[in-house]
mmCIF file of C-alpha atoms and ligand atoms in Angstrom:
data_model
loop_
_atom_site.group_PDB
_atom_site.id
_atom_site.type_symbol
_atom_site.label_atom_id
_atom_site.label_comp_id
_atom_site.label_asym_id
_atom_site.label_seq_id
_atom_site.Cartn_x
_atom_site.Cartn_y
_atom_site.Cartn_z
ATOM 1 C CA UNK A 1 57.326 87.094 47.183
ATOM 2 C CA UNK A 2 57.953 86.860 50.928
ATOM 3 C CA UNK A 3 57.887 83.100 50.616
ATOM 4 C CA UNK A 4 60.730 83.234 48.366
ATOM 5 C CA UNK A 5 62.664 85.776 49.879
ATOM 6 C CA UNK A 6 62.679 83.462 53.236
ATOM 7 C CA UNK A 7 63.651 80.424 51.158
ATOM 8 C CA UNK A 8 66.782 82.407 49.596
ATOM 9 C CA UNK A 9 67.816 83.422 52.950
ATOM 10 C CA UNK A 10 67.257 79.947 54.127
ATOM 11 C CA UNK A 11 69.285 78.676 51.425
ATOM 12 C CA UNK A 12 72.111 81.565 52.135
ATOM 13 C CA UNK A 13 72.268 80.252 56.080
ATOM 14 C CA UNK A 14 72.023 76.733 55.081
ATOM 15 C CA UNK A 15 74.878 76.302 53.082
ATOM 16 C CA UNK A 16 77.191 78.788 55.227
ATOM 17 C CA UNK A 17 76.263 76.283 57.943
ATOM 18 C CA UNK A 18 77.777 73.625 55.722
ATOM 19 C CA UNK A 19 80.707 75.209 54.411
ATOM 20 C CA UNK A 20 81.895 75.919 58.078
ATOM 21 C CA UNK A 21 82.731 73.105 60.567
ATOM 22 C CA UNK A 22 84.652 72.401 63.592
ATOM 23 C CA UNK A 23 86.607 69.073 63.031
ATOM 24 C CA UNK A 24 88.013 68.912 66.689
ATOM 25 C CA UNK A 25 86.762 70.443 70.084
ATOM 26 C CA UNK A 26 87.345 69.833 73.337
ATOM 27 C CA UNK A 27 85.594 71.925 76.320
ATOM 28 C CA UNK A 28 87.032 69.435 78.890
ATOM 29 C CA UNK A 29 83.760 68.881 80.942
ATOM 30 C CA UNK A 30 84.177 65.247 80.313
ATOM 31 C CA UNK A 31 87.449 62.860 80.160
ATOM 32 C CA UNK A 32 90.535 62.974 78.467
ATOM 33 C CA UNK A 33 89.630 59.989 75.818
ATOM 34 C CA UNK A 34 89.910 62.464 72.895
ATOM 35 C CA UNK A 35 93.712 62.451 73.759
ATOM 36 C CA UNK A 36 96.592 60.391 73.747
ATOM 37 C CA UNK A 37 98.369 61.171 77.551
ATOM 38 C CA UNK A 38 102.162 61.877 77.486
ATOM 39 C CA UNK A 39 103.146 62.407 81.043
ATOM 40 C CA UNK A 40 103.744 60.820 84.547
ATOM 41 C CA UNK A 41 100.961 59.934 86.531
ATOM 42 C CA UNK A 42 98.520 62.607 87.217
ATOM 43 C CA UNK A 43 100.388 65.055 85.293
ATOM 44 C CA UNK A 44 97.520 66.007 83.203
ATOM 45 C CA UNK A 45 93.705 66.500 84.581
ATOM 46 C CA UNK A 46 90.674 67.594 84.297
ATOM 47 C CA UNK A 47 90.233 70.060 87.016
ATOM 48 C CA UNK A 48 87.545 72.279 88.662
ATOM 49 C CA UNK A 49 90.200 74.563 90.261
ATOM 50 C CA UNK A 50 89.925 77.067 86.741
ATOM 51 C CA UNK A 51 87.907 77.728 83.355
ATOM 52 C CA UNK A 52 88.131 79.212 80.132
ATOM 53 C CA UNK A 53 84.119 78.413 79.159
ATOM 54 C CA UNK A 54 82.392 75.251 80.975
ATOM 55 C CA UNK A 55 83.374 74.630 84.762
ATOM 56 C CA UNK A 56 86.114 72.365 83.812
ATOM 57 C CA UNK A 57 89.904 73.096 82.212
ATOM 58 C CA UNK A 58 92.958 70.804 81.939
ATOM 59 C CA UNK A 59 95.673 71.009 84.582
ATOM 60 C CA UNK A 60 98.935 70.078 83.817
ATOM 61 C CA UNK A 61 101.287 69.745 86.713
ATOM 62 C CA UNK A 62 105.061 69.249 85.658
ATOM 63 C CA UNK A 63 107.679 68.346 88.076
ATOM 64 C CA UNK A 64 112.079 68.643 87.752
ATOM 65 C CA UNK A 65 111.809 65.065 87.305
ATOM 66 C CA UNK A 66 108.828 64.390 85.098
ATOM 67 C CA UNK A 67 111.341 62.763 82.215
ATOM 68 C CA UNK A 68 111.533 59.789 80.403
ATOM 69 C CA UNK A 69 113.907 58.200 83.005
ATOM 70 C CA UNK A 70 111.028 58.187 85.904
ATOM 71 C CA UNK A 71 108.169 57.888 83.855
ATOM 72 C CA UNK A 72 107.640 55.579 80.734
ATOM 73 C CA UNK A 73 104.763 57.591 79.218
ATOM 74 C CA UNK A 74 107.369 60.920 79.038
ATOM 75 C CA UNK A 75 108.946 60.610 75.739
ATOM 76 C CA UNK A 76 111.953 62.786 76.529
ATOM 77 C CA UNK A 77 114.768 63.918 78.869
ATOM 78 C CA UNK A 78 113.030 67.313 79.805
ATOM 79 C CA UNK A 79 110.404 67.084 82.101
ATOM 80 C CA UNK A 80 107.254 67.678 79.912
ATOM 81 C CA UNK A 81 103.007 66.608 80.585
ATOM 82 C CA UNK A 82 101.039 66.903 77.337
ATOM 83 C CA UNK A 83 97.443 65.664 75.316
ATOM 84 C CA UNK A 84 98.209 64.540 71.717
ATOM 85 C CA UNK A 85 94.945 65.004 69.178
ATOM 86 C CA UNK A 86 94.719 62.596 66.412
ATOM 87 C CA UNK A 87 96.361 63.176 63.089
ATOM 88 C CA UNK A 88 93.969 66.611 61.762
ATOM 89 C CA UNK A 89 96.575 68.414 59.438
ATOM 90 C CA UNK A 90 97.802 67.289 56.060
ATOM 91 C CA UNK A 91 99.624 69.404 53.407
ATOM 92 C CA UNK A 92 97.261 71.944 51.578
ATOM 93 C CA UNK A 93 95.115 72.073 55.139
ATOM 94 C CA UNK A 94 93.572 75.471 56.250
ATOM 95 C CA UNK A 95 92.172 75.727 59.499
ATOM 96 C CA UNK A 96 91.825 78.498 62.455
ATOM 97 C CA UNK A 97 93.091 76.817 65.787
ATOM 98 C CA UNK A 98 91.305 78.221 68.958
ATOM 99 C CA UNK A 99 92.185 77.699 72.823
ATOM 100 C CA UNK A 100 92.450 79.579 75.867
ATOM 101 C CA UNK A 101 95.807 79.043 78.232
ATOM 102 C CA UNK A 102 96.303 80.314 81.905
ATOM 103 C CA UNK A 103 99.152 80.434 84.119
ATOM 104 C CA UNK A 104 98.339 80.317 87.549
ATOM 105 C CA UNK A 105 99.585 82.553 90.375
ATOM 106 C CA UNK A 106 103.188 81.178 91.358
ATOM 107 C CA UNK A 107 104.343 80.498 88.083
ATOM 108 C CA UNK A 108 107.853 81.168 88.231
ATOM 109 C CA UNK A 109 110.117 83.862 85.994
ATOM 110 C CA UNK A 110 111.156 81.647 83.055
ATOM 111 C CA UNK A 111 114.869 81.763 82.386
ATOM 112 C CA UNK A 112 115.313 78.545 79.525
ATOM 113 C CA UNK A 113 112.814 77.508 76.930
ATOM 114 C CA UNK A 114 109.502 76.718 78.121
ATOM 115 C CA UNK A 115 106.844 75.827 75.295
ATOM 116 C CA UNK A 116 103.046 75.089 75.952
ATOM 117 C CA UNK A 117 101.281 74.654 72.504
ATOM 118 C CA UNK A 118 102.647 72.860 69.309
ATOM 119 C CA UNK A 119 101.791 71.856 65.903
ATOM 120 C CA UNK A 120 103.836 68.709 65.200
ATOM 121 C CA UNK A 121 103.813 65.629 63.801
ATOM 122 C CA UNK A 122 106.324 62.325 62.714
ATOM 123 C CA UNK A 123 109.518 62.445 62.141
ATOM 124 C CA UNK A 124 109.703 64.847 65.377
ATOM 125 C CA UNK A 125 113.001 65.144 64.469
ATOM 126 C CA UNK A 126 113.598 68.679 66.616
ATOM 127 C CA UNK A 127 112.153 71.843 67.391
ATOM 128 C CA UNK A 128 108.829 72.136 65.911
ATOM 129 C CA UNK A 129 107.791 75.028 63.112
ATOM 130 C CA UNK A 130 104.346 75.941 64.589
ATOM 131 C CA UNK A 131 105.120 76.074 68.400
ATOM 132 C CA UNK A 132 104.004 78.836 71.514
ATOM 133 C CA UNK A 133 106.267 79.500 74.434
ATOM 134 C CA UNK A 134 106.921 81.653 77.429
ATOM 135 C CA UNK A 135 109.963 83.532 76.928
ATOM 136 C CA UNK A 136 112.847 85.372 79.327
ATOM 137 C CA UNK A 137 110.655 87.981 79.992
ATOM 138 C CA UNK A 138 107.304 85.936 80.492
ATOM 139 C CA UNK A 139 105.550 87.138 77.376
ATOM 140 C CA UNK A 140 103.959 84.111 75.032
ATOM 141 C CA UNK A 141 105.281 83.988 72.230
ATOM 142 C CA UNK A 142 105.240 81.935 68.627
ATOM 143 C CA UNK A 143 108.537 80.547 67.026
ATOM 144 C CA UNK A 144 109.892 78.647 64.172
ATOM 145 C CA UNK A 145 111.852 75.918 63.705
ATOM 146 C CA UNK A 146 115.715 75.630 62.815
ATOM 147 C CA UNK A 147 115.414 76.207 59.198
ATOM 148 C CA UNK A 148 114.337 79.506 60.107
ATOM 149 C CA UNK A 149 117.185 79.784 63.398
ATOM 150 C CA UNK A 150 114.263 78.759 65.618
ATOM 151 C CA UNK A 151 113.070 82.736 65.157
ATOM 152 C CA UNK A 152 110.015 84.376 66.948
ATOM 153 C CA UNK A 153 107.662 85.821 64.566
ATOM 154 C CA UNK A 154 105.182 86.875 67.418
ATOM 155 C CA UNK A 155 105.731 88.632 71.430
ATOM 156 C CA UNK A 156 102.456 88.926 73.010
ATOM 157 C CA UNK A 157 101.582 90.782 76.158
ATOM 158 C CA UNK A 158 103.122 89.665 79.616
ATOM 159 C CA UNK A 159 101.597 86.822 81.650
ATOM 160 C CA UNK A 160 99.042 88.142 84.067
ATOM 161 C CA UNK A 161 98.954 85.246 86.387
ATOM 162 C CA UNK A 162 95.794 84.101 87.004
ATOM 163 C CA UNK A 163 94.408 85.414 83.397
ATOM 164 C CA UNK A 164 92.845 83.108 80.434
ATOM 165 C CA UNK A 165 94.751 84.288 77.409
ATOM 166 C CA UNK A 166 92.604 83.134 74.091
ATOM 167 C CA UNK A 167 94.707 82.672 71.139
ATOM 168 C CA UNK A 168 93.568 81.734 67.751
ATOM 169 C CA UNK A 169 96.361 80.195 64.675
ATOM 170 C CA UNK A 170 95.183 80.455 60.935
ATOM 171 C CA UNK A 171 97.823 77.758 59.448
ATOM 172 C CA UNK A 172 97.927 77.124 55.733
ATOM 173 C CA UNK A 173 99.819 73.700 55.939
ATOM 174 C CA UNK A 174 102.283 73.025 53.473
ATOM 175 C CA UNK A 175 105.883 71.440 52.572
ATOM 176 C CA UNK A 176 105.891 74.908 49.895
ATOM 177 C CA UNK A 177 106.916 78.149 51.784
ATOM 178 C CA UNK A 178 105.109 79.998 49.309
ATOM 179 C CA UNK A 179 101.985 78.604 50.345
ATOM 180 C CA UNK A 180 102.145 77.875 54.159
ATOM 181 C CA UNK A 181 101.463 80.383 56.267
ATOM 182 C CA UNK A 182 100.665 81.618 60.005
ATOM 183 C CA UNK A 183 98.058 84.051 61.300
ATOM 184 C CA UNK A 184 98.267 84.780 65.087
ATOM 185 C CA UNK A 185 94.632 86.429 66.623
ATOM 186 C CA UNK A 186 95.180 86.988 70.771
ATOM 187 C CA UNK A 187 91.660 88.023 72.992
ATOM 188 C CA UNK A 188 90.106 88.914 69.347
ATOM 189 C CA UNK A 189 92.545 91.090 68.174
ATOM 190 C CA UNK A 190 94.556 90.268 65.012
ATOM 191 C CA UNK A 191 98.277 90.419 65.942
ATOM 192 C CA UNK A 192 101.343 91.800 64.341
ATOM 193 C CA UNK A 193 103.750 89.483 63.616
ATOM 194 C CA UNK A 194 107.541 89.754 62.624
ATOM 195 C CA UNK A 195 108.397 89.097 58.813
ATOM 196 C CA UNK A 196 105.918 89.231 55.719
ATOM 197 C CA UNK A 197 103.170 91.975 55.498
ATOM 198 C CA UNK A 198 103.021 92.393 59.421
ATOM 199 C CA UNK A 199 99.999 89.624 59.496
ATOM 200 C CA UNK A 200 100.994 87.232 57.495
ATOM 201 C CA UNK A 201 103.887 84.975 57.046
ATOM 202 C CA UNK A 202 104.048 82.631 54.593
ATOM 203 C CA UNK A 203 106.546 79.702 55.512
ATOM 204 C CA UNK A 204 107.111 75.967 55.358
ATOM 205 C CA UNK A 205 104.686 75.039 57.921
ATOM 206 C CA UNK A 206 105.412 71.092 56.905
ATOM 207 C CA UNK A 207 108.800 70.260 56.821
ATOM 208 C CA UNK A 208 109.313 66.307 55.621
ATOM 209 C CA UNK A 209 112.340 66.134 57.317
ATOM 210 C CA UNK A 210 110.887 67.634 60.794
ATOM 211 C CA UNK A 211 107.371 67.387 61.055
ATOM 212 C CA UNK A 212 106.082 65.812 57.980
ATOM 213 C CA UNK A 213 106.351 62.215 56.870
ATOM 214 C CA UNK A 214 102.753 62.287 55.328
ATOM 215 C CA UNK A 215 101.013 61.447 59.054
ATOM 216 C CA UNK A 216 98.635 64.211 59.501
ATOM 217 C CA UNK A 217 100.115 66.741 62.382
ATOM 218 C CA UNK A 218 98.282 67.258 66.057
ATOM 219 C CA UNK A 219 97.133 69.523 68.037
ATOM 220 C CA UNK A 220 99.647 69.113 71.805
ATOM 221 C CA UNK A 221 98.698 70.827 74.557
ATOM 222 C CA UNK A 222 101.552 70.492 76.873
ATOM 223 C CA UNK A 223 104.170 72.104 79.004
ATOM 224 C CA UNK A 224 107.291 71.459 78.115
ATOM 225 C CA UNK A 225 110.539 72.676 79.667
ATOM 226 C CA UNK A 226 114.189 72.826 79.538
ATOM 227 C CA UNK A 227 115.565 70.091 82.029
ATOM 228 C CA UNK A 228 118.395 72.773 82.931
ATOM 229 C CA UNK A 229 115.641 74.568 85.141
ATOM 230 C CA UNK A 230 114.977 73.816 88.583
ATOM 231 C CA UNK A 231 111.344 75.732 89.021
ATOM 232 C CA UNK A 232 110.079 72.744 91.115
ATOM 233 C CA UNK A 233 105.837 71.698 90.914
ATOM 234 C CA UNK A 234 104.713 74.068 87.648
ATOM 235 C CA UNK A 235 100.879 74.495 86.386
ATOM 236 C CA UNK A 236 99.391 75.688 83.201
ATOM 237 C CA UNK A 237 95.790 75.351 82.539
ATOM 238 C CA UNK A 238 94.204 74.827 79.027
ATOM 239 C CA UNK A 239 90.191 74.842 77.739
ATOM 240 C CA UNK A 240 88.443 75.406 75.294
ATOM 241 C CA UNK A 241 90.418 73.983 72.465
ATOM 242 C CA UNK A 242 88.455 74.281 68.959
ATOM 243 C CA UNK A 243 89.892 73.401 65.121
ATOM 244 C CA UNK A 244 87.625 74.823 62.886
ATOM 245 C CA UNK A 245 87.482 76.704 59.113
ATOM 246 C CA UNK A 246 86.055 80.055 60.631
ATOM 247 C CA UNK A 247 87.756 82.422 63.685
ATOM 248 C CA UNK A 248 84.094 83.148 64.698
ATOM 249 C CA UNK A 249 83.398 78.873 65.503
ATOM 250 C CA UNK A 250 87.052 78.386 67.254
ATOM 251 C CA UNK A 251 86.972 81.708 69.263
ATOM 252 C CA UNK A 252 85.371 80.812 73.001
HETATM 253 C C1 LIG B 1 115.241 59.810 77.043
HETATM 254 O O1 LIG B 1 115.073 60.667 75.918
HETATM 255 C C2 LIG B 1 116.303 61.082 75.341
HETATM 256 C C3 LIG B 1 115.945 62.065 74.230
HETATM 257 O O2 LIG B 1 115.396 63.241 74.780
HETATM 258 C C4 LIG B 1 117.079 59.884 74.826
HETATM 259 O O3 LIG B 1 118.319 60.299 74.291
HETATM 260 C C5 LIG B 1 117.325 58.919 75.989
HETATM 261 O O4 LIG B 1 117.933 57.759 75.509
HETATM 262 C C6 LIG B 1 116.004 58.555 76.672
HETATM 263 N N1 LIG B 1 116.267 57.776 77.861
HETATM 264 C C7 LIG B 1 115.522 56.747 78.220
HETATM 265 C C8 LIG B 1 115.836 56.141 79.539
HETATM 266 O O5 LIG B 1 114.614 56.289 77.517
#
């Protein structure tokens, strides 16, 4: 009796072992090979100055300047650093995306469009439809592309500098709006967002005409910034980046 009691619980923990799985992590304790580097020299490391989990983060320094006309590797006119993933998300895809963020004492009062995570992928053809930011008043936030007016359907709490903020995305990816969908989770708490029940809002995540040509989309850790700012030197810090089919295995 006990014997088969232990083998049915066994069997239970076995296969929800194998029905969850992270497909991409990245704890940066190592190098950057995982990624492909968009930046100018040293504008993305791994540094010891910050972490998330581990004793190592990425650093991504961003100057005025950091644009495709002084460095090669920085694919457009505003000055940008970022890591591209590999292709992970196709239409009909449904994974949680987990990673901490910190902006470092000094970081400036934001007063254009700043962005530091995206979901994106070929054509690239604008602003993305799964993309974080700081806004005007230094909150993160998540907004949309221009089919939807480039609209913020989440305001999180205010940057405390110096603070790892962990965020977690449940995307449903998909060219049907009646399918796709965002879920927003920030320091373990499920957030409200703007439009649907409160929680959920189903959208065209893939676009074929923006971010959808049939290449999977990537994960980009960046920072990303309106050329029409003058901040001078900016950091942001990332970790503990996890895709994964369960909150529990991408939260840090
Ligand atoms: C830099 O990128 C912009 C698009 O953001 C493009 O219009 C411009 O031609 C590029 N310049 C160079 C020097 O590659």
């Amino acid at each position: 009796m006990r014997g088969i009691l232990c083998q049915t619980l066994l069997g239970f923990a076995l296969s929800s072992l194998s029905s969850a799985k992270v497909i991409f992590q990245d704890d940066f304790e190592g190098n950057l090979d995982q990624w492909k580097i968009q930046a100018c020299p040293g504008g993305v490391e791994v540094s010891t100055d910050s972490a998330r989990s581990g004793s190592h983060s990425a650093k991504f320094v961003v100057h005025d300047d950091d644009t495709n006309a002084t460095c090669p590797d920085s694919p457009t006119e505003n000055p940008r650093a970022q890591l591209s993933s590999k292709g992970l998300f196709s239409d009909g895809d449904d994974y949680f995306i987990g990673f901490s963020v910190m902006f470092p004492t000094g970081f400036p009062d934001i007063t254009d469009w700043f962005m530091f995570f995206e979901l994106y992928g070929p054509p690239y053809n604008g602003t993305p439809s799964m993309a974080l930011f700081v806004s005007q008043d230094n909150r993160i936030t998540f907004g949309r592309d221009a089919s939807y007016n480039r609209d913020t359907i989440w305001t999180g709490g205010e940057i405390v500098p110096g603070k790892w903020r962990d965020i977690v995305l449940h995307v449903k990816f998909s060219t049907d709006p009646a399918i796709g969908f965002v879920q927003i989770w920030e320091d373990g708490q499920r957030q409200q967002l703007v439009g649907g029940d409160g929680y959920t809002v189903f959208y065209r995540t893939l676009n074929p005409e923006l971010n959808y040509d049939g290449t999977p989309n990537a994960v980009i850790l960046n920072q990303y910034r309106s050329k029409d700012t003058r901040y001078g030197p900016v950091t942001v810090y990332h970790d503990a980046v996890k895709v994964g089919t369960s909150l529990e295995e991408v939260s840090p």
